Coordinates of C-alpha atoms in Angstrom, one line a residue:
M188 CA -21.7 7.3 -3.6
P189 CA -20.2 10.4 -1.8
A190 CA -21.4 9.2 1.6
E191 CA -20.1 5.7 0.9
Q192 CA -16.7 7.1 -0.2
K193 CA -16.4 9.3 2.9
G194 CA -16.9 6.3 5.1
S195 CA -14.6 3.9 3.2
G196 CA -11.7 6.3 2.7
E197 CA -11.4 5.1 -1.0
S198 CA -10.8 7.2 -4.0
V199 CA -13.8 8.3 -6.1
E200 CA -12.9 5.9 -8.8
A201 CA -12.3 2.9 -6.5
C202 CA -15.5 3.5 -4.6
A203 CA -17.6 3.9 -7.7
R204 CA -16.1 0.8 -9.2
R205 CA -16.9 -1.3 -6.1
L206 CA -20.5 -0.1 -6.0
R207 CA -20.9 -0.6 -9.7
Y208 CA -19.8 -4.2 -9.6
H209 CA -22.0 -4.8 -6.5
A210 CA -25.0 -3.5 -8.3
L211 CA -24.2 -5.7 -11.3
E212 CA -23.9 -8.8 -9.1
E213 CA -27.3 -8.0 -7.4
L214 CA -28.9 -7.7 -10.9
R215 CA -27.2 -11.0 -12.0
R216 CA -28.8 -12.8 -9.0
E217 CA -32.1 -11.1 -9.5
I218 CA -32.5 -12.3 -13.1
G219 CA -30.7 -15.6 -12.6
A220 CA -27.8 -14.9 -15.1
D221 CA -24.6 -17.0 -15.0
L222 CA -22.1 -14.2 -16.0
I223 CA -21.6 -10.5 -16.1
G224 CA -20.1 -9.2 -19.4
V225 CA -18.3 -5.9 -19.2
G226 CA -17.0 -3.8 -22.1
H227 CA -13.3 -3.4 -21.5
T228 CA -11.3 -3.2 -24.8
N229 CA -7.6 -3.6 -25.5
D230 CA -7.3 0.2 -25.2
D231 CA -8.5 -0.1 -21.6
Q232 CA -6.0 -2.9 -21.1
A233 CA -3.1 -0.8 -22.3
E234 CA -4.2 2.1 -20.0
E235 CA -4.6 -0.3 -17.1
L236 CA -1.1 -1.7 -17.6
L237 CA 0.4 1.8 -17.6
I238 CA -1.5 2.8 -14.4
R239 CA -0.3 -0.3 -12.7
L240 CA 3.3 0.4 -13.7
L241 CA 3.0 4.0 -12.4
R242 CA 1.6 2.9 -9.1
G243 CA 3.9 -0.1 -8.7
T244 CA 2.8 -3.7 -9.1
G245 CA 4.0 -7.3 -9.3
L246 CA 3.8 -9.9 -12.1
Q247 CA 0.1 -10.5 -11.5
G248 CA -0.6 -6.8 -12.1
L249 CA 1.5 -6.7 -15.3
A250 CA -0.5 -9.6 -16.7
G251 CA -3.4 -7.1 -17.0
M252 CA -7.1 -7.6 -16.7
A253 CA -8.2 -11.2 -17.0
R254 CA -10.7 -12.3 -19.7
K255 CA -12.6 -14.1 -16.9
S256 CA -12.5 -13.3 -13.3
G257 CA -15.1 -15.1 -11.2
R258 CA -18.4 -14.4 -12.8
V259 CA -17.1 -11.4 -14.7
I260 CA -16.1 -11.9 -18.4
R261 CA -14.5 -9.4 -20.8
P262 CA -15.4 -10.6 -24.3
L263 CA -14.2 -7.4 -26.0
L264 CA -10.7 -7.4 -24.5
D265 CA -9.0 -8.2 -27.8
I266 CA -10.8 -5.5 -29.8
G267 CA -9.9 -1.8 -30.0
K268 CA -12.3 0.9 -29.0
Q269 CA -12.2 2.6 -32.4
E270 CA -13.2 -0.7 -34.1
I271 CA -16.3 -0.9 -31.9
V272 CA -17.2 2.7 -32.5
T273 CA -16.8 2.2 -36.3
Y274 CA -19.0 -0.9 -36.1
L275 CA -21.7 1.0 -34.2
E276 CA -21.6 4.0 -36.5
S277 CA -21.7 1.9 -39.7
R278 CA -25.0 0.3 -38.5
A279 CA -26.5 3.6 -37.0
I280 CA -26.5 2.0 -33.5
A281 CA -26.7 4.7 -30.9
F282 CA -24.2 4.9 -28.0
C283 CA -23.4 7.3 -25.3
L284 CA -20.1 8.8 -23.9
D285 CA -19.4 9.4 -20.2
S286 CA -18.5 13.1 -19.9
S287 CA -16.3 12.4 -16.9
N288 CA -13.9 10.5 -19.3
L289 CA -12.7 13.9 -20.4
S290 CA -11.8 15.1 -16.9
R291 CA -8.1 15.2 -16.2
R292 CA -8.9 15.0 -12.5
F293 CA -8.6 11.2 -12.7
L294 CA -5.3 9.4 -13.4
R295 CA -6.9 7.0 -15.9
N296 CA -8.0 9.9 -18.1
R297 CA -4.6 11.6 -17.9
V298 CA -3.1 8.3 -19.1
R299 CA -5.6 8.0 -21.9
L300 CA -5.5 11.7 -23.0
D301 CA -1.9 12.6 -22.3
L302 CA 0.5 9.8 -21.6
L303 CA -0.4 7.3 -24.2
P304 CA -0.5 9.8 -27.1
L305 CA 2.9 11.1 -25.9
L306 CA 4.4 7.6 -25.9
E307 CA 2.9 6.9 -29.3
R308 CA 4.2 10.2 -30.8
D309 CA 7.7 10.4 -29.3
F310 CA 8.7 6.9 -28.3
N311 CA 6.9 4.0 -29.8
P312 CA 4.1 4.3 -32.4
A313 CA 3.1 0.7 -31.5
I314 CA 3.1 1.2 -27.7
K315 CA -0.4 -0.3 -27.3
K316 CA 0.6 -3.4 -29.2
T317 CA 3.8 -3.7 -27.2
L318 CA 2.0 -3.4 -23.9
L319 CA -0.5 -6.0 -24.9
S320 CA 2.1 -8.4 -26.1
M321 CA 4.1 -7.9 -22.9
A322 CA 0.9 -8.6 -20.9
E323 CA 0.4 -11.9 -22.8
V324 CA 3.8 -13.1 -21.8
F325 CA 3.4 -12.1 -18.2
R326 CA 0.0 -13.8 -18.2
D327 CA 1.5 -17.2 -19.0
D328 CA 4.2 -16.7 -16.3
D329 CA 1.5 -15.5 -13.9
D330 CA -0.6 -18.6 -14.6
Y331 CA 2.2 -20.9 -13.8
L332 CA 3.0 -19.1 -10.5
E333 CA -0.7 -19.0 -9.6
Q334 CA -0.8 -22.8 -9.9
Q335 CA 2.2 -23.1 -7.6
V336 CA 0.7 -20.7 -5.0
A337 CA -2.7 -22.3 -5.1
H338 CA -1.1 -25.5 -3.8
L339 CA 0.7 -23.6 -1.0
Y340 CA -2.2 -21.3 0.0
D341 CA -4.4 -23.8 1.7
R342 CA -1.4 -25.2 3.6
V343 CA -0.1 -21.8 5.0
V344 CA -3.3 -19.8 5.4
D345 CA -5.8 -20.4 8.2
R346 CA -9.2 -18.8 7.6
T347 CA -10.4 -18.7 11.2
G348 CA -10.4 -15.3 12.9
G349 CA -9.5 -13.4 9.8
L350 CA -6.9 -14.7 7.4
Q351 CA -3.8 -15.9 9.2
L352 CA -0.6 -16.5 7.3
A353 CA 1.8 -19.0 8.9
I354 CA 5.2 -17.2 8.9
P355 CA 7.8 -20.1 9.3
P356 CA 6.9 -22.1 6.2
V357 CA 6.7 -18.8 4.1
L358 CA 10.2 -17.7 5.1
A359 CA 11.5 -20.9 3.5
L360 CA 10.0 -20.1 0.1
H361 CA 11.6 -18.4 -2.9
P362 CA 10.9 -14.6 -2.8
A363 CA 8.8 -14.9 -5.9
L364 CA 6.4 -17.3 -4.1
Q365 CA 6.5 -15.2 -0.9
R366 CA 5.4 -12.1 -2.8
R367 CA 2.7 -14.0 -4.6
L368 CA 1.3 -15.5 -1.4
L369 CA 1.2 -12.0 0.2
E370 CA -0.5 -10.6 -2.8
K371 CA -3.1 -13.4 -2.9
I372 CA -3.9 -13.1 0.8
C373 CA -4.3 -9.3 0.4
W374 CA -6.8 -9.8 -2.5
H375 CA -8.7 -12.4 -0.4
S376 CA -8.8 -9.9 2.5
G377 CA -10.4 -7.3 0.2
C378 CA -7.5 -4.9 -0.6
R379 CA -5.4 -4.3 -3.7
P380 CA -1.8 -4.0 -2.6
T381 CA 0.9 -2.0 -4.4
A382 CA 4.5 -3.3 -4.8
E383 CA 5.4 -1.1 -1.8
H384 CA 2.8 -2.7 0.3
I385 CA 4.2 -6.2 -0.6
K386 CA 7.7 -4.9 0.3
Q387 CA 6.5 -3.7 3.7
L388 CA 4.7 -7.0 4.4
L389 CA 7.9 -9.0 3.5
A390 CA 9.9 -6.8 5.9
C391 CA 7.2 -7.4 8.6
L392 CA 7.5 -11.2 8.1
M393 CA 11.3 -11.2 8.3
H394 CA 12.1 -8.4 10.9
G395 CA 8.9 -7.2 12.5
E396 CA 8.5 -7.3 16.2
Q397 CA 5.6 -9.0 17.9
G398 CA 2.4 -6.9 17.6
V399 CA 3.8 -4.8 14.7
E400 CA 1.0 -3.6 12.5
L401 CA 0.7 -2.5 8.8
H402 CA -2.2 -0.5 7.4
L403 CA -3.2 -1.6 3.9
P404 CA -5.8 -0.2 1.4
Q405 CA -9.5 -0.7 2.1
R406 CA -8.9 -0.5 5.8
I407 CA -7.2 -3.8 6.1
T408 CA -4.6 -4.4 8.8
A409 CA -1.8 -7.0 8.8
R410 CA -0.5 -7.7 12.3
K411 CA 2.2 -10.0 13.5
I412 CA 0.9 -12.2 16.3
G413 CA 3.0 -15.2 17.4
T414 CA 4.1 -17.1 14.4
N415 CA 1.3 -15.7 12.2
L416 CA 0.6 -12.6 10.1
V417 CA -3.1 -11.8 10.7
F418 CA -5.1 -9.8 8.2
Q419 CA -8.3 -8.2 9.5
Q420 CA -10.7 -5.3 8.7
R421 CA -9.9 -2.2 10.7
D422 CA -12.6 -0.5 12.8
R423 CA -13.7 2.6 11.0
Q424 CA -13.8 4.6 14.2
R425 CA -10.3 3.6 15.3
G426 CA -8.7 6.7 13.9
S427 CA -10.7 8.8 16.4
S428 CA -9.5 6.9 19.5
P429 CA -9.6 9.1 22.6
P430 CA -6.4 10.1 24.5
G431 CA -5.0 7.1 26.4
S432 CA -5.8 4.6 23.7
S433 CA -3.1 2.0 23.1
L434 CA -0.8 2.3 20.1
P435 CA -0.2 -0.9 18.1
P436 CA 3.4 -1.2 16.9
L437 CA 3.8 0.1 13.3
L438 CA 6.6 -1.2 11.1
L439 CA 8.5 1.4 9.0
P440 CA 10.6 -0.7 6.6
G441 CA 11.9 2.3 4.6
E442 CA 11.1 5.6 3.0
G443 CA 7.5 6.6 2.8
V444 CA 4.5 8.2 4.6
Y445 CA 2.8 6.1 7.2
E446 CA -0.6 6.6 8.8
V447 CA -0.9 6.4 12.6
P448 CA -4.7 6.2 13.1
A449 CA -4.6 5.6 16.8
L450 CA -2.9 9.0 17.3
A451 CA -4.5 10.8 14.3
A452 CA -1.1 11.5 12.9
T453 CA 1.4 10.6 10.2
I454 CA 5.1 9.8 10.3
S455 CA 7.4 9.9 7.3
L456 CA 11.0 8.8 6.5
R457 CA 13.0 10.4 3.8
R458 CA 16.7 9.9 2.8
F459 CA 19.0 12.7 1.6
D460 CA 22.6 12.9 0.3
H461 CA 22.8 16.5 1.6
H462 CA 21.9 18.1 5.0
P463 CA 18.2 19.1 4.7
Q464 CA 16.7 22.0 6.5
P465 CA 14.3 20.6 9.1
G466 CA 10.8 22.1 9.6
P467 CA 8.3 21.9 12.4
G468 CA 8.0 18.4 13.7
E469 CA 11.1 17.2 11.8
L470 CA 14.2 15.5 13.1
I471 CA 17.4 14.5 11.3
V472 CA 19.6 11.6 12.1
D473 CA 22.7 10.0 10.5
G474 CA 21.3 7.6 7.9
D475 CA 24.2 5.3 8.2
R476 CA 23.9 4.9 11.9
V477 CA 20.2 3.8 11.8
R478 CA 19.4 0.3 10.9
L479 CA 16.1 -0.3 9.2
P480 CA 13.4 -1.4 9.7
L481 CA 12.2 0.9 12.4
T482 CA 9.1 0.5 14.6
L483 CA 6.8 3.2 15.9
R484 CA 5.3 2.0 19.2
A485 CA 4.4 3.0 22.7
P486 CA 7.3 3.2 25.3
R487 CA 7.8 0.0 27.3
A488 CA 7.9 0.1 31.1
G489 CA 11.3 1.1 32.3
E490 CA 12.6 1.7 28.8
R491 CA 15.6 4.1 28.5
F492 CA 16.6 6.8 26.0
W493 CA 19.8 8.7 25.4
P494 CA 18.7 12.2 24.4
L495 CA 21.0 14.3 22.1
G496 CA 23.5 16.2 24.2
A497 CA 22.9 14.3 27.4
P498 CA 25.7 12.7 29.3
G499 CA 24.0 9.3 29.3
S500 CA 20.7 7.5 29.0
K501 CA 17.7 8.0 31.3
K502 CA 14.3 6.4 31.6
I503 CA 11.8 7.7 29.1
R504 CA 9.4 8.6 32.0
R505 CA 12.2 10.7 33.5
Y506 CA 12.8 12.4 30.1
F507 CA 9.2 13.3 29.8
S508 CA 9.3 14.7 33.4
D509 CA 12.4 16.8 32.6
R510 CA 10.6 18.2 29.5
K511 CA 7.6 19.1 31.7
I512 CA 5.3 17.0 29.6
P513 CA 1.9 16.5 31.4
V514 CA 1.3 13.0 32.6
H515 CA -2.0 12.8 30.8
S516 CA -0.3 13.6 27.5
R517 CA 2.6 11.1 27.7
D518 CA 0.6 8.0 26.5
R519 CA 0.1 9.8 23.2
I520 CA 3.8 10.2 22.6
P521 CA 5.3 7.3 20.7
I522 CA 8.9 6.2 20.4
L523 CA 10.8 5.3 17.2
G524 CA 13.3 2.5 17.5
N525 CA 14.8 -0.8 16.2
Q526 CA 15.9 -3.9 18.0
E527 CA 19.0 -2.1 19.3
M528 CA 17.8 1.2 20.7
V529 CA 15.3 4.0 20.8
V530 CA 16.4 6.1 17.8
A531 CA 14.1 9.1 18.4
I532 CA 11.0 10.4 20.1
P533 CA 9.2 11.9 17.0
G534 CA 8.7 15.6 17.2
L535 CA 10.9 15.9 20.3
A536 CA 14.4 14.6 20.2
I537 CA 16.8 12.1 18.6
A538 CA 19.2 9.8 20.3
E539 CA 22.8 10.8 20.9
P540 CA 24.3 7.7 19.0
V541 CA 22.6 8.7 15.8
K542 CA 23.4 12.4 15.7
I543 CA 24.8 14.2 12.7
T544 CA 28.6 14.6 12.7
A545 CA 31.2 16.0 10.4
T546 CA 31.6 12.5 8.8
T547 CA 27.8 12.1 8.0
R548 CA 27.2 11.4 4.4
R549 CA 23.6 10.2 4.4
F550 CA 20.8 11.9 6.3
L551 CA 17.4 10.5 7.4
L552 CA 14.6 13.0 7.9
I553 CA 11.9 12.0 10.4
S554 CA 8.7 14.0 10.0
W555 CA 5.9 13.8 12.6
N556 CA 2.6 15.4 11.9
R557 CA -0.5 15.4 14.0
R558 CA -3.8 16.2 12.3
P559 CA -5.9 18.9 13.9

């Protein structure tokens, strides 16, 4: 498992879960079984709902684990864990406990051992029942939306060359159906998106430039090509691209930390209501003068930039020359901009039109960090 996790980039829990279900599916085929029964209880359901709330999710996530998902069934989902333990003990049936369930290293264990007891003690003694009832309501709503999206999915998704989502018909849909379609195509691509991922994908659909790319969990990439949003598996070696490799446009729809695998770097955006003190690799611009979303991309031929303090704009190539940046290093320096202008060259300079002034009330901190 450690070797598999290192290659996949998943968390320990996510990688172990994937391998566990893979092993169960292999065994099912080997013995000719129809279904795989797993032992999730209503305690597990309550924990899962809280975890999804903490991480951010949509209606489908709040509906909780399904009683049947493909060949996997959960026959104990309406029964409490203590009820099962009591049953086993009353009949002297041996059972084992996983010692890792006591480790607070994992989020699920902290929810089980700390958060749920806190909520029961200080906020709602019936919190588990409340969560399960809520999930039941969401499950009915989710089922209705799933029926609507199932009719749409085959019309707007092309399965050739990866999964391709046709953008124009999706833009005409209600936002609830848009989000649901994006969630469904992510699941079919092999990744489990958070609410923030769906928000970024929506921004890509509506405002993203051609070629803009979003990096999703499980090494899935969504890229805007023509009138489609194409979902594909990323090459595992892509993050170690040599100098001179091309930089796919990366959409930054709002605050957050974004991976830039082609340059072995990260870029983050953070908003402040006060003037923050910038550190190494950080730039500050007037948050009200910058229109989101922004795009991190390679400079275009002949593109111009108005550096802070300069009398006017100049070609980016000339700016690099003035800064004595070696020619062989320039193709590893991206620009950050929107459809109107180049806002900044991360780690180097901001544009004059977005500088901080005496009237600035909101500040946007741009952090650029290359991994060693």
